[in-house]
């Protein structure tokens, strides 16, 4: 069986570290402009590239810079700058949609991956892009049967990329799906002038709508369904079939998501891929992973288009269906490395013995643990409240840039 | 007097302002972001003060069209 590369999303250093700590083989990210999360409030900058590269190289993790928006003439110079800086920082490849980006990357000797926005759905298109790229993301609208056929054909016809190796097939394994063909959506542009194709999607498809008959004025609420908001893709329960389709890269969606999402999802898929490789993948394990995946942001799960054209799996609400949520408690103050004790200042709510805490930070990533013992203002107490200083035994370093959260149950609307 | 302000660092380079007010905005080929012509910078905010009331309408349209809401227009 071919070794599967697990690719993680990274929107910031917290998520990047979470991906590295939980077993990602590669990460993808954008810097400021010209990526599908250009609008996100937290984003990497050009100056972050060397640090991203350093952290990933240390762990042997590949790095991909997304440059996958539509490109205007006035963007061409910044495209060159971005690709040049990526090359200088030893970033592995550029994920491209526009032919200009492909051209620039090739001219500068940078490896190219074809973005899902190009929507590859047949072998001839694979052949075409093989002139420029070694790895291609297949369209999300393909079934696994179709993906398998394409990968078999690549093998049969020996379709090779610029590196001289057979073209690698990448598909999305988990995360949000669009009602539109990936990225090619004008809804947010029409309503807010905010183009999804420039990374500025307002996600207004995720709301509940009423349909009005223009002739009679009759209004209809569509059976309480969010009819333009598909549930999230989840493939962990049929991952063997996904891998059997001949893919080499499994991509996890979610550059706009929190670090604990990245940590949780990557951990589950890492375990699942490893289980398949060592023959211990089982139904019981799948049940456990599903419970874990439901804890973090999701709109409900379905199998996407992979198992045939099953449609109509719409979300039942505008937000997350996660079974857990994080509540901000306070921040890191100090770490005593000899005693392995972390000190925190509680700024909101309270913290009790037995609580599950989440600590996030640019270097810490996202780490969860249970509070078994703690000192509150140097006293052995069971509960700390706002304003208190608490010290907790922590097996990893805590930093002043770290945030402390409590994990609580999230009441999901039926 | 018309006062136009552009908070340039948040620009996503969508080009709308140039389409609607080409006399006042231009896309920079250097970094792909919008430039408010003849403006003065202070802490990342670029401001143009113009006695020409005719620029009010196109700049207003540009401000309304801006997806990241970084253009403000006032008549004082």
mmCIF file of C-alpha atoms in Angstrom, chain A:
data_model
loop_
_atom_site.group_PDB
_atom_site.id
_atom_site.type_symbol
_atom_site.label_atom_id
_atom_site.label_comp_id
_atom_site.label_asym_id
_atom_site.label_seq_id
_atom_site.Cartn_x
_atom_site.Cartn_y
_atom_site.Cartn_z
ATOM 1 C CA UNK A 1 0.000 0.000 0.000
ATOM 2 C CA UNK A 2 1.172 3.493 -0.848
ATOM 3 C CA UNK A 3 2.172 5.738 2.044
ATOM 4 C CA UNK A 4 -0.506 8.366 2.612
ATOM 5 C CA UNK A 5 0.466 11.979 3.314
ATOM 6 C CA UNK A 6 -1.788 13.665 5.872
ATOM 7 C CA UNK A 7 -2.022 17.387 5.079
ATOM 8 C CA UNK A 8 -3.106 19.817 7.783
ATOM 9 C CA UNK A 9 -4.487 23.336 7.555
ATOM 10 C CA UNK A 10 -2.599 26.098 9.371
ATOM 11 C CA UNK A 11 -4.115 29.549 9.749
ATOM 12 C CA UNK A 12 -1.649 30.753 12.372
ATOM 13 C CA UNK A 13 1.223 29.548 14.554
ATOM 14 C CA UNK A 14 -1.113 27.940 17.118
ATOM 15 C CA UNK A 15 -2.665 25.755 14.428
ATOM 16 C CA UNK A 16 0.672 25.079 12.786
ATOM 17 C CA UNK A 17 2.115 23.833 16.056
ATOM 18 C CA UNK A 18 -1.037 21.778 16.719
ATOM 19 C CA UNK A 19 -0.601 20.145 13.302
ATOM 20 C CA UNK A 20 3.075 19.387 13.969
ATOM 21 C CA UNK A 21 2.370 17.981 17.443
ATOM 22 C CA UNK A 22 -0.375 15.663 16.251
ATOM 23 C CA UNK A 23 1.251 13.932 13.326
ATOM 24 C CA UNK A 24 0.692 15.909 10.125
ATOM 25 C CA UNK A 25 2.996 14.991 7.230
ATOM 26 C CA UNK A 26 2.504 18.359 5.567
ATOM 27 C CA UNK A 27 0.826 21.726 6.204
ATOM 28 C CA UNK A 28 -0.726 24.332 3.933
ATOM 29 C CA UNK A 29 -1.155 28.020 4.697
ATOM 30 C CA UNK A 30 -1.587 31.437 3.125
ATOM 31 C CA UNK A 31 0.299 34.666 3.650
ATOM 32 C CA UNK A 32 -1.784 37.842 3.789
ATOM 33 C CA UNK A 33 -3.180 38.203 0.252
ATOM 34 C CA UNK A 34 -4.153 35.966 -2.646
ATOM 35 C CA UNK A 35 -5.355 32.942 -0.724
ATOM 36 C CA UNK A 36 -8.821 31.688 0.100
ATOM 37 C CA UNK A 37 -8.612 32.973 3.665
ATOM 38 C CA UNK A 38 -7.367 36.466 2.782
ATOM 39 C CA UNK A 39 -10.144 37.969 4.845
ATOM 40 C CA UNK A 40 -9.354 36.069 8.028
ATOM 41 C CA UNK A 41 -8.357 38.331 10.892
ATOM 42 C CA UNK A 42 -5.494 36.060 11.843
ATOM 43 C CA UNK A 43 -3.140 35.231 9.031
ATOM 44 C CA UNK A 44 0.516 34.643 8.414
ATOM 45 C CA UNK A 45 2.714 37.371 6.974
ATOM 46 C CA UNK A 46 5.632 37.120 4.555
ATOM 47 C CA UNK A 47 8.024 37.561 7.480
ATOM 48 C CA UNK A 48 6.631 34.387 9.067
ATOM 49 C CA UNK A 49 7.763 32.152 6.169
ATOM 50 C CA UNK A 50 11.264 31.367 7.529
ATOM 51 C CA UNK A 51 9.848 30.436 10.957
ATOM 52 C CA UNK A 52 7.118 28.233 9.405
ATOM 53 C CA UNK A 53 9.767 26.548 7.295
ATOM 54 C CA UNK A 54 12.140 26.104 10.248
ATOM 55 C CA UNK A 55 9.547 24.496 12.502
ATOM 56 C CA UNK A 56 8.342 22.152 9.764
ATOM 57 C CA UNK A 57 11.784 21.151 8.514
ATOM 58 C CA UNK A 58 12.737 20.247 12.059
ATOM 59 C CA UNK A 59 10.006 17.607 11.986
ATOM 60 C CA UNK A 60 10.400 16.641 8.337
ATOM 61 C CA UNK A 61 6.995 18.118 7.500
ATOM 62 C CA UNK A 62 6.381 19.484 3.991
ATOM 63 C CA UNK A 63 5.116 23.038 3.566
ATOM 64 C CA UNK A 64 2.714 24.356 0.940
ATOM 65 C CA UNK A 65 1.918 28.003 0.281
ATOM 66 C CA UNK A 66 -1.614 28.548 -1.040
ATOM 67 C CA UNK A 67 -1.813 31.108 -3.818
ATOM 68 C CA UNK A 68 -5.181 30.062 -5.120
ATOM 69 C CA UNK A 69 -7.356 33.103 -5.769
ATOM 70 C CA UNK A 70 -8.155 34.637 -9.136
ATOM 71 C CA UNK A 71 -5.268 36.926 -10.092
ATOM 72 C CA UNK A 72 -5.566 40.415 -11.599
ATOM 73 C CA UNK A 73 -2.829 42.247 -13.480
ATOM 74 C CA UNK A 74 -2.077 44.364 -10.439
ATOM 75 C CA UNK A 75 -1.416 41.180 -8.424
ATOM 76 C CA UNK A 76 1.333 39.862 -10.672
ATOM 77 C CA UNK A 77 4.139 41.635 -8.880
ATOM 78 C CA UNK A 78 3.033 40.418 -5.451
ATOM 79 C CA UNK A 79 2.666 36.887 -6.866
ATOM 80 C CA UNK A 80 6.323 37.034 -7.897
ATOM 81 C CA UNK A 81 7.324 38.379 -4.494
ATOM 82 C CA UNK A 82 5.367 35.682 -2.645
ATOM 83 C CA UNK A 83 6.768 32.819 -4.736
ATOM 84 C CA UNK A 84 10.297 34.220 -4.519
ATOM 85 C CA UNK A 85 10.087 34.551 -0.729
ATOM 86 C CA UNK A 86 8.613 31.035 -0.483
ATOM 87 C CA UNK A 87 11.509 29.662 -2.492
ATOM 88 C CA UNK A 88 14.054 31.534 -0.391
ATOM 89 C CA UNK A 89 12.429 30.196 2.774
ATOM 90 C CA UNK A 90 12.598 26.610 1.430
ATOM 91 C CA UNK A 91 8.831 26.153 1.276
ATOM 92 C CA UNK A 92 8.152 22.833 -0.487
ATOM 93 C CA UNK A 93 5.544 23.897 -3.053
ATOM 94 C CA UNK A 94 2.984 26.459 -4.132
ATOM 95 C CA UNK A 95 -0.708 25.518 -4.430
ATOM 96 C CA UNK A 96 -1.931 27.335 -7.535
ATOM 97 C CA UNK A 97 -5.187 27.986 -9.337
ATOM 98 C CA UNK A 98 -4.369 30.738 -11.806
ATOM 99 C CA UNK A 99 -2.107 29.944 -14.758
ATOM 100 C CA UNK A 100 -0.054 33.056 -13.935
ATOM 101 C CA UNK A 101 0.902 31.571 -10.576
ATOM 102 C CA UNK A 102 1.808 28.269 -12.248
ATOM 103 C CA UNK A 103 3.993 30.169 -14.749
ATOM 104 C CA UNK A 104 5.749 32.257 -12.111
ATOM 105 C CA UNK A 105 6.367 29.264 -9.856
ATOM 106 C CA UNK A 106 7.765 27.207 -12.734
ATOM 107 C CA UNK A 107 9.992 30.085 -13.853
ATOM 108 C CA UNK A 108 11.377 30.424 -10.349
ATOM 109 C CA UNK A 109 11.902 26.667 -10.042
ATOM 110 C CA UNK A 110 9.244 26.124 -7.416
ATOM 111 C CA UNK A 111 7.206 22.907 -7.204
ATOM 112 C CA UNK A 112 3.524 23.422 -8.088
ATOM 113 C CA UNK A 113 0.417 21.685 -6.771
ATOM 114 C CA UNK A 114 -2.854 22.193 -8.599
ATOM 115 C CA UNK A 115 -5.547 23.619 -6.332
ATOM 116 C CA UNK A 116 -9.050 22.200 -5.991
ATOM 117 C CA UNK A 117 -10.325 25.465 -7.538
ATOM 118 C CA UNK A 118 -9.166 24.186 -10.942
ATOM 119 C CA UNK A 119 -11.648 21.330 -10.543
ATOM 120 C CA UNK A 120 -9.905 18.409 -12.150
ATOM 121 C CA UNK A 121 -12.477 15.757 -13.042
ATOM 122 C CA UNK A 122 -10.881 13.705 -15.836
ATOM 123 C CA UNK A 123 -7.644 12.089 -16.978
ATOM 124 C CA UNK A 124 -7.045 14.422 -19.927
ATOM 125 C CA UNK A 125 -6.981 17.413 -17.572
ATOM 126 C CA UNK A 126 -4.546 15.500 -15.378
ATOM 127 C CA UNK A 127 -2.333 14.997 -18.457
ATOM 128 C CA UNK A 128 -2.534 18.698 -19.275
ATOM 129 C CA UNK A 129 -1.514 19.862 -15.812
ATOM 130 C CA UNK A 130 1.160 17.154 -15.576
ATOM 131 C CA UNK A 131 3.211 19.462 -17.779
ATOM 132 C CA UNK A 132 3.431 21.824 -14.800
ATOM 133 C CA UNK A 133 2.625 20.020 -11.566
ATOM 134 C CA UNK A 134 3.464 16.847 -9.652
ATOM 135 C CA UNK A 135 0.472 16.832 -7.328
ATOM 136 C CA UNK A 136 -3.160 17.642 -8.131
ATOM 137 C CA UNK A 137 -6.229 17.978 -5.971
ATOM 138 C CA UNK A 138 -9.213 16.265 -7.527
ATOM 139 C CA UNK A 139 -12.542 18.031 -7.645
ATOM 140 C CA UNK A 140 -14.635 17.452 -4.537
ATOM 141 C CA UNK A 141 -17.543 16.478 -6.730
ATOM 142 C CA UNK A 142 -15.954 13.203 -7.894
ATOM 143 C CA UNK A 143 -16.933 9.822 -6.509
ATOM 144 C CA UNK A 144 -14.249 7.476 -5.204
ATOM 145 C CA UNK A 145 -14.923 5.205 -8.165
ATOM 146 C CA UNK A 146 -14.048 8.105 -10.501
ATOM 147 C CA UNK A 147 -10.969 9.022 -8.432
ATOM 148 C CA UNK A 148 -9.814 5.398 -8.586
ATOM 149 C CA UNK A 149 -10.232 5.308 -12.344
ATOM 150 C CA UNK A 150 -8.104 8.444 -12.713
ATOM 151 C CA UNK A 151 -5.345 7.102 -10.470
ATOM 152 C CA UNK A 152 -5.333 3.756 -12.310
ATOM 153 C CA UNK A 153 -5.066 5.595 -15.601
ATOM 154 C CA UNK A 154 -2.115 7.659 -14.308
ATOM 155 C CA UNK A 155 -0.338 4.395 -13.522
ATOM 156 C CA UNK A 156 -1.335 2.747 -16.803
ATOM 157 C CA UNK A 157 -0.357 5.676 -19.023
ATOM 158 C CA UNK A 158 2.627 6.539 -16.800
ATOM 159 C CA UNK A 159 1.596 10.184 -16.522
ATOM 160 C CA UNK A 160 4.508 11.980 -14.886
ATOM 161 C CA UNK A 161 4.948 15.476 -13.510
ATOM 162 C CA UNK A 162 7.975 17.759 -13.995
ATOM 163 C CA UNK A 163 9.892 15.856 -11.296
ATOM 164 C CA UNK A 164 9.739 12.699 -13.430
ATOM 165 C CA UNK A 165 7.620 10.866 -10.844
ATOM 166 C CA UNK A 166 4.054 9.683 -11.411
ATOM 167 C CA UNK A 167 1.487 12.411 -10.757
ATOM 168 C CA UNK A 168 0.150 12.264 -7.198
ATOM 169 C CA UNK A 169 -3.547 12.503 -6.437
ATOM 170 C CA UNK A 170 -4.804 14.520 -3.492
ATOM 171 C CA UNK A 171 -8.356 14.669 -2.170
ATOM 172 C CA UNK A 172 -10.141 16.352 0.713
ATOM 173 C CA UNK A 173 -10.746 14.016 3.625
ATOM 174 C CA UNK A 174 -12.488 16.161 6.200
ATOM 175 C CA UNK A 175 -14.046 19.584 6.679
ATOM 176 C CA UNK A 176 -16.420 22.085 5.132
ATOM 177 C CA UNK A 177 -18.004 21.655 1.721
ATOM 178 C CA UNK A 178 -19.506 24.415 -0.404
ATOM 179 C CA UNK A 179 -22.886 24.359 -2.052
ATOM 180 C CA UNK A 180 -21.060 25.801 -5.080
ATOM 181 C CA UNK A 181 -18.233 24.319 -7.108
ATOM 182 C CA UNK A 182 -15.313 24.947 -4.767
ATOM 183 C CA UNK A 183 -14.495 28.618 -4.591
ATOM 184 C CA UNK A 184 -16.483 29.411 -7.716
ATOM 185 C CA UNK A 185 -19.338 31.103 -5.902
ATOM 186 C CA UNK A 186 -20.816 34.540 -6.429
ATOM 187 C CA UNK A 187 -23.275 34.613 -3.568
ATOM 188 C CA UNK A 188 -21.139 36.649 -1.216
ATOM 189 C CA UNK A 189 -20.034 38.867 -4.111
ATOM 190 C CA UNK A 190 -23.656 39.675 -4.968
ATOM 191 C CA UNK A 191 -24.675 40.418 -1.415
ATOM 192 C CA UNK A 192 -21.564 42.128 -0.056
ATOM 193 C CA UNK A 193 -19.226 42.749 -3.020
ATOM 194 C CA UNK A 194 -17.053 40.290 -1.214
ATOM 195 C CA UNK A 195 -15.652 37.769 -3.648
ATOM 196 C CA UNK A 196 -15.065 34.190 -2.526
ATOM 197 C CA UNK A 197 -12.677 33.941 -5.452
ATOM 198 C CA UNK A 198 -10.490 36.546 -3.785
ATOM 199 C CA UNK A 199 -10.605 34.770 -0.435
ATOM 200 C CA UNK A 200 -13.312 37.006 1.003
ATOM 201 C CA UNK A 201 -16.311 34.672 1.282
ATOM 202 C CA UNK A 202 -18.957 35.957 3.719
ATOM 203 C CA UNK A 203 -20.488 32.472 4.036
ATOM 204 C CA UNK A 204 -24.041 33.697 3.610
ATOM 205 C CA UNK A 205 -25.019 30.265 2.253
ATOM 206 C CA UNK A 206 -24.750 29.061 5.845
ATOM 207 C CA UNK A 207 -27.978 30.851 6.835
ATOM 208 C CA UNK A 208 -31.634 29.919 6.797
ATOM 209 C CA UNK A 209 -33.618 31.319 3.855
ATOM 210 C CA UNK A 210 -37.257 31.795 2.946
ATOM 211 C CA UNK A 211 -38.476 31.186 -0.582
ATOM 212 C CA UNK A 212 -41.058 33.632 -1.955
ATOM 213 C CA UNK A 213 -43.392 32.943 -4.876
ATOM 214 C CA UNK A 214 -43.101 36.207 -6.824
ATOM 215 C CA UNK A 215 -46.561 35.812 -8.399
ATOM 216 C CA UNK A 216 -48.557 35.257 -5.221
ATOM 217 C CA UNK A 217 -46.186 36.570 -2.568
ATOM 218 C CA UNK A 218 -46.557 33.244 -0.791
ATOM 219 C CA UNK A 219 -43.599 32.666 1.505
ATOM 220 C CA UNK A 220 -42.271 29.280 2.379
ATOM 221 C CA UNK A 221 -39.791 28.272 5.008
ATOM 222 C CA UNK A 222 -38.091 25.215 3.622
ATOM 223 C CA UNK A 223 -38.847 22.650 6.286
ATOM 224 C CA UNK A 224 -36.402 24.308 8.633
ATOM 225 C CA UNK A 225 -33.508 23.269 6.417
ATOM 226 C CA UNK A 226 -30.401 25.259 5.701
ATOM 227 C CA UNK A 227 -30.717 24.294 2.061
ATOM 228 C CA UNK A 228 -27.506 25.917 0.843
ATOM 229 C CA UNK A 229 -25.348 24.799 3.731
ATOM 230 C CA UNK A 230 -24.009 21.272 3.295
ATOM 231 C CA UNK A 231 -22.885 19.268 6.279
ATOM 232 C CA UNK A 232 -19.132 18.806 6.680
ATOM 233 C CA UNK A 233 -17.240 16.072 4.893
ATOM 234 C CA UNK A 234 -16.007 13.186 7.032
ATOM 235 C CA UNK A 235 -14.269 10.128 5.584
ATOM 236 C CA UNK A 236 -12.824 8.448 8.663
ATOM 237 C CA UNK A 237 -15.497 5.706 8.567
ATOM 238 C CA UNK A 238 -14.607 4.676 4.992
ATOM 239 C CA UNK A 239 -10.972 5.699 4.934
ATOM 240 C CA UNK A 240 -9.871 2.293 3.622
ATOM 241 C CA UNK A 241 -11.921 2.878 0.465
ATOM 242 C CA UNK A 242 -10.537 6.427 0.180
ATOM 243 C CA UNK A 243 -6.959 5.150 0.327
ATOM 244 C CA UNK A 244 -7.826 2.272 -1.986
ATOM 245 C CA UNK A 245 -8.839 4.849 -4.617
ATOM 246 C CA UNK A 246 -5.125 5.393 -5.180
ATOM 247 C CA UNK A 247 -4.692 8.762 -3.502
ATOM 248 C CA UNK A 248 -1.390 9.776 -1.988
ATOM 249 C CA UNK A 249 -2.410 12.909 -0.127
ATOM 250 C CA UNK A 250 -5.338 13.292 2.276
ATOM 251 C CA UNK A 251 -6.091 16.946 2.858
ATOM 252 C CA UNK A 252 -7.906 18.294 5.915
ATOM 253 C CA UNK A 253 -9.893 21.490 5.377
ATOM 254 C CA UNK A 254 -10.031 24.338 7.905
ATOM 255 C CA UNK A 255 -7.517 27.172 7.779
ATOM 256 C CA UNK A 256 -10.056 29.409 9.468
ATOM 257 C CA UNK A 257 -10.609 26.973 12.333
ATOM 258 C CA UNK A 258 -9.233 27.007 15.875
ATOM 259 C CA UNK A 259 -5.997 25.215 16.870
ATOM 260 C CA UNK A 260 -7.859 22.590 18.931
ATOM 261 C CA UNK A 261 -9.799 21.697 15.770
ATOM 262 C CA UNK A 262 -6.528 21.085 13.926
ATOM 263 C CA UNK A 263 -5.111 19.118 16.871
ATOM 264 C CA UNK A 264 -8.191 16.929 17.239
ATOM 265 C CA UNK A 265 -8.854 16.211 13.562
ATOM 266 C CA UNK A 266 -5.212 15.568 12.668
ATOM 267 C CA UNK A 267 -4.806 13.271 15.679
ATOM 268 C CA UNK A 268 -7.861 11.203 14.658
ATOM 269 C CA UNK A 269 -6.866 10.915 10.990
ATOM 270 C CA UNK A 270 -3.233 10.186 11.911
ATOM 271 C CA UNK A 271 -4.418 7.279 14.077
ATOM 272 C CA UNK A 272 -6.808 6.104 11.369
ATOM 273 C CA UNK A 273 -4.177 6.143 8.596
ATOM 274 C CA UNK A 274 -1.661 4.384 10.869
ATOM 275 C CA UNK A 275 -4.281 1.780 11.836
ATOM 276 C CA UNK A 276 -4.984 1.017 8.199
ATOM 277 C CA UNK A 277 -1.263 0.715 7.536
ATOM 278 C CA UNK A 278 -0.700 -1.690 10.422
ATOM 279 C CA UNK A 279 -3.955 -3.613 10.005
ATOM 280 C CA UNK A 280 -5.682 -2.560 13.232
ATOM 281 C CA UNK A 281 -8.392 -0.321 11.726
ATOM 282 C CA UNK A 282 -11.742 -1.403 13.208
ATOM 283 C CA UNK A 283 -15.380 -0.363 13.638
ATOM 284 C CA UNK A 284 -14.804 0.182 17.372
ATOM 285 C CA UNK A 285 -11.956 2.572 16.631
ATOM 286 C CA UNK A 286 -14.122 4.429 14.101
ATOM 287 C CA UNK A 287 -16.815 4.956 16.758
ATOM 288 C CA UNK A 288 -14.184 6.445 19.074
ATOM 289 C CA UNK A 289 -12.800 8.752 16.369
ATOM 290 C CA UNK A 290 -16.286 9.916 15.401
ATOM 291 C CA UNK A 291 -16.955 10.883 19.017
ATOM 292 C CA UNK A 292 -13.687 12.788 19.087
ATOM 293 C CA UNK A 293 -14.381 14.559 15.770
ATOM 294 C CA UNK A 294 -17.834 15.611 16.978
ATOM 295 C CA UNK A 295 -16.229 17.477 19.882
ATOM 296 C CA UNK A 296 -14.808 20.210 17.644
ATOM 297 C CA UNK A 297 -16.392 22.552 15.102
ATOM 298 C CA UNK A 298 -18.683 20.762 12.660
ATOM 299 C CA UNK A 299 -21.978 21.269 10.872
ATOM 300 C CA UNK A 300 -22.866 17.589 11.112
ATOM 301 C CA UNK A 301 -21.102 14.999 8.963
ATOM 302 C CA UNK A 302 -21.711 13.259 5.654
ATOM 303 C CA UNK A 303 -19.636 11.402 3.109
ATOM 304 C CA UNK A 304 -19.627 14.166 0.464
ATOM 305 C CA UNK A 305 -19.871 12.906 -3.100
ATOM 306 C CA UNK A 306 -17.389 10.081 -2.627
ATOM 307 C CA UNK A 307 -19.881 7.245 -2.220
ATOM 308 C CA UNK A 308 -22.058 8.212 -5.187
ATOM 309 C CA UNK A 309 -24.190 11.230 -5.901
ATOM 310 C CA UNK A 310 -26.097 11.233 -2.634
ATOM 311 C CA UNK A 311 -27.432 14.748 -2.224
ATOM 312 C CA UNK A 312 -29.425 16.719 0.272
ATOM 313 C CA UNK A 313 -27.269 16.370 3.356
ATOM 314 C CA UNK A 314 -27.875 19.855 4.647
ATOM 315 C CA UNK A 315 -26.811 21.359 7.921
ATOM 316 C CA UNK A 316 -29.471 21.830 10.595
ATOM 317 C CA UNK A 317 -28.203 25.120 11.909
ATOM 318 C CA UNK A 318 -26.068 28.151 11.191
ATOM 319 C CA UNK A 319 -23.220 27.381 13.538
ATOM 320 C CA UNK A 320 -21.290 24.470 14.928
ATOM 321 C CA UNK A 321 -22.748 21.164 16.105
ATOM 322 C CA UNK A 322 -19.680 20.457 18.214
ATOM 323 C CA UNK A 323 -20.411 18.582 21.421
ATOM 324 C CA UNK A 324 -17.807 20.605 23.280
ATOM 325 C CA UNK A 325 -16.812 24.237 23.434
ATOM 326 C CA UNK A 326 -14.001 26.200 25.023
ATOM 327 C CA UNK A 327 -14.530 28.979 27.548
ATOM 328 C CA UNK A 328 -11.754 31.520 28.089
ATOM 329 C CA UNK A 329 -10.444 31.392 31.635
ATOM 330 C CA UNK A 330 -7.188 33.300 31.665
ATOM 331 C CA UNK A 331 -3.598 33.497 30.505
ATOM 332 C CA UNK A 332 -0.232 31.939 31.156
ATOM 333 C CA UNK A 333 2.014 33.817 33.583
ATOM 334 C CA UNK A 334 5.069 31.695 34.309
ATOM 335 C CA UNK A 335 6.478 28.188 34.039
ATOM 336 C CA UNK A 336 8.696 26.498 36.610
ATOM 337 C CA UNK A 337 10.589 23.962 34.476
ATOM 338 C CA UNK A 338 12.269 22.044 37.324
ATOM 339 C CA UNK A 339 8.957 21.309 39.038
ATOM 340 C CA UNK A 340 6.973 21.243 35.744
ATOM 341 C CA UNK A 341 4.405 23.666 37.098
ATOM 342 C CA UNK A 342 2.526 26.290 35.146
ATOM 343 C CA UNK A 343 1.153 29.476 36.656
ATOM 344 C CA UNK A 344 -1.982 31.138 35.274
ATOM 345 C CA UNK A 345 -4.006 34.223 36.059
ATOM 346 C CA UNK A 346 -7.775 33.632 35.983
ATOM 347 C CA UNK A 347 -9.466 36.510 34.171
ATOM 348 C CA UNK A 348 -12.957 35.086 33.659
ATOM 349 C CA UNK A 349 -15.203 32.352 35.046
ATOM 350 C CA UNK A 350 -13.628 29.819 37.387
ATOM 351 C CA UNK A 351 -11.510 26.711 37.361
ATOM 352 C CA UNK A 352 -12.139 23.583 39.452
ATOM 353 C CA UNK A 353 -10.379 20.308 40.093
ATOM 354 C CA UNK A 354 -11.420 17.739 37.494
ATOM 355 C CA UNK A 355 -11.949 20.348 34.777
ATOM 356 C CA UNK A 356 -10.544 19.641 31.326
ATOM 357 C CA UNK A 357 -8.389 22.544 30.228
ATOM 358 C CA UNK A 358 -7.073 23.593 26.854
ATOM 359 C CA UNK A 359 -3.895 25.655 26.575
ATOM 360 C CA UNK A 360 -3.196 27.346 23.243
ATOM 361 C CA UNK A 361 -0.327 29.502 22.061
ATOM 362 C CA UNK A 362 1.862 30.236 19.042
ATOM 363 C CA UNK A 363 4.602 27.895 20.291
ATOM 364 C CA UNK A 364 2.466 25.694 22.539
ATOM 365 C CA UNK A 365 -0.067 24.808 19.841
ATOM 366 C CA UNK A 366 -3.232 23.332 21.380
ATOM 367 C CA UNK A 367 -2.897 20.944 24.281
ATOM 368 C CA UNK A 368 -5.628 19.441 26.442
ATOM 369 C CA UNK A 369 -5.387 17.935 29.922
ATOM 370 C CA UNK A 370 -7.334 17.400 33.136
ATOM 371 C CA UNK A 371 -6.669 19.391 36.312
ATOM 372 C CA UNK A 372 -5.899 16.833 39.027
ATOM 373 C CA UNK A 373 -4.246 19.115 41.566
ATOM 374 C CA UNK A 374 -3.821 22.855 41.805
ATOM 375 C CA UNK A 375 -2.839 25.624 44.149
ATOM 376 C CA UNK A 376 -4.984 28.735 44.268
ATOM 377 C CA UNK A 377 -3.021 31.749 45.549
ATOM 378 C CA UNK A 378 -0.555 29.228 47.064
ATOM 379 C CA UNK A 379 -3.308 27.310 48.900
ATOM 380 C CA UNK A 380 -4.568 23.814 48.135
ATOM 381 C CA UNK A 381 -8.135 24.637 47.052
ATOM 382 C CA UNK A 382 -10.681 22.955 44.806
ATOM 383 C CA UNK A 383 -11.697 26.053 42.922
ATOM 384 C CA UNK A 384 -10.123 29.254 41.636
ATOM 385 C CA UNK A 385 -12.139 32.291 40.601
ATOM 386 C CA UNK A 386 -11.606 35.464 38.579
ATOM 387 C CA UNK A 387 -8.555 37.361 39.822
ATOM 388 C CA UNK A 388 -6.913 34.304 41.388
ATOM 389 C CA UNK A 389 -3.484 33.021 40.523
ATOM 390 C CA UNK A 390 -3.430 29.247 40.058
ATOM 391 C CA UNK A 391 -0.528 26.839 39.665
ATOM 392 C CA UNK A 392 -1.047 23.462 38.010
ATOM 393 C CA UNK A 393 1.391 20.633 37.240
ATOM 394 C CA UNK A 394 1.816 20.795 33.451
ATOM 395 C CA UNK A 395 4.040 18.384 31.501
ATOM 396 C CA UNK A 396 4.930 21.003 28.877
ATOM 397 C CA UNK A 397 6.218 24.567 28.943
ATOM 398 C CA UNK A 398 3.666 27.344 29.499
ATOM 399 C CA UNK A 399 4.321 30.819 28.127
ATOM 400 C CA UNK A 400 2.907 34.317 28.787
ATOM 401 C CA UNK A 401 1.527 34.256 25.225
ATOM 402 C CA UNK A 402 -0.587 31.195 26.086
ATOM 403 C CA UNK A 403 -4.313 31.271 26.671
ATOM 404 C CA UNK A 404 -6.096 29.030 29.150
ATOM 405 C CA UNK A 405 -9.550 27.661 28.347
ATOM 406 C CA UNK A 406 -11.953 25.298 30.060
ATOM 407 C CA UNK A 407 -13.639 22.647 27.917
ATOM 408 C CA UNK A 408 -17.364 22.451 28.620
ATOM 409 C CA UNK A 409 -20.293 20.610 27.105
ATOM 410 C CA UNK A 410 -21.935 22.394 24.186
ATOM 411 C CA UNK A 411 -25.708 22.102 24.065
ATOM 412 C CA UNK A 412 -26.497 21.344 20.442
ATOM 413 C CA UNK A 413 -29.904 22.299 19.111
ATOM 414 C CA UNK A 414 -31.854 19.297 17.838
#
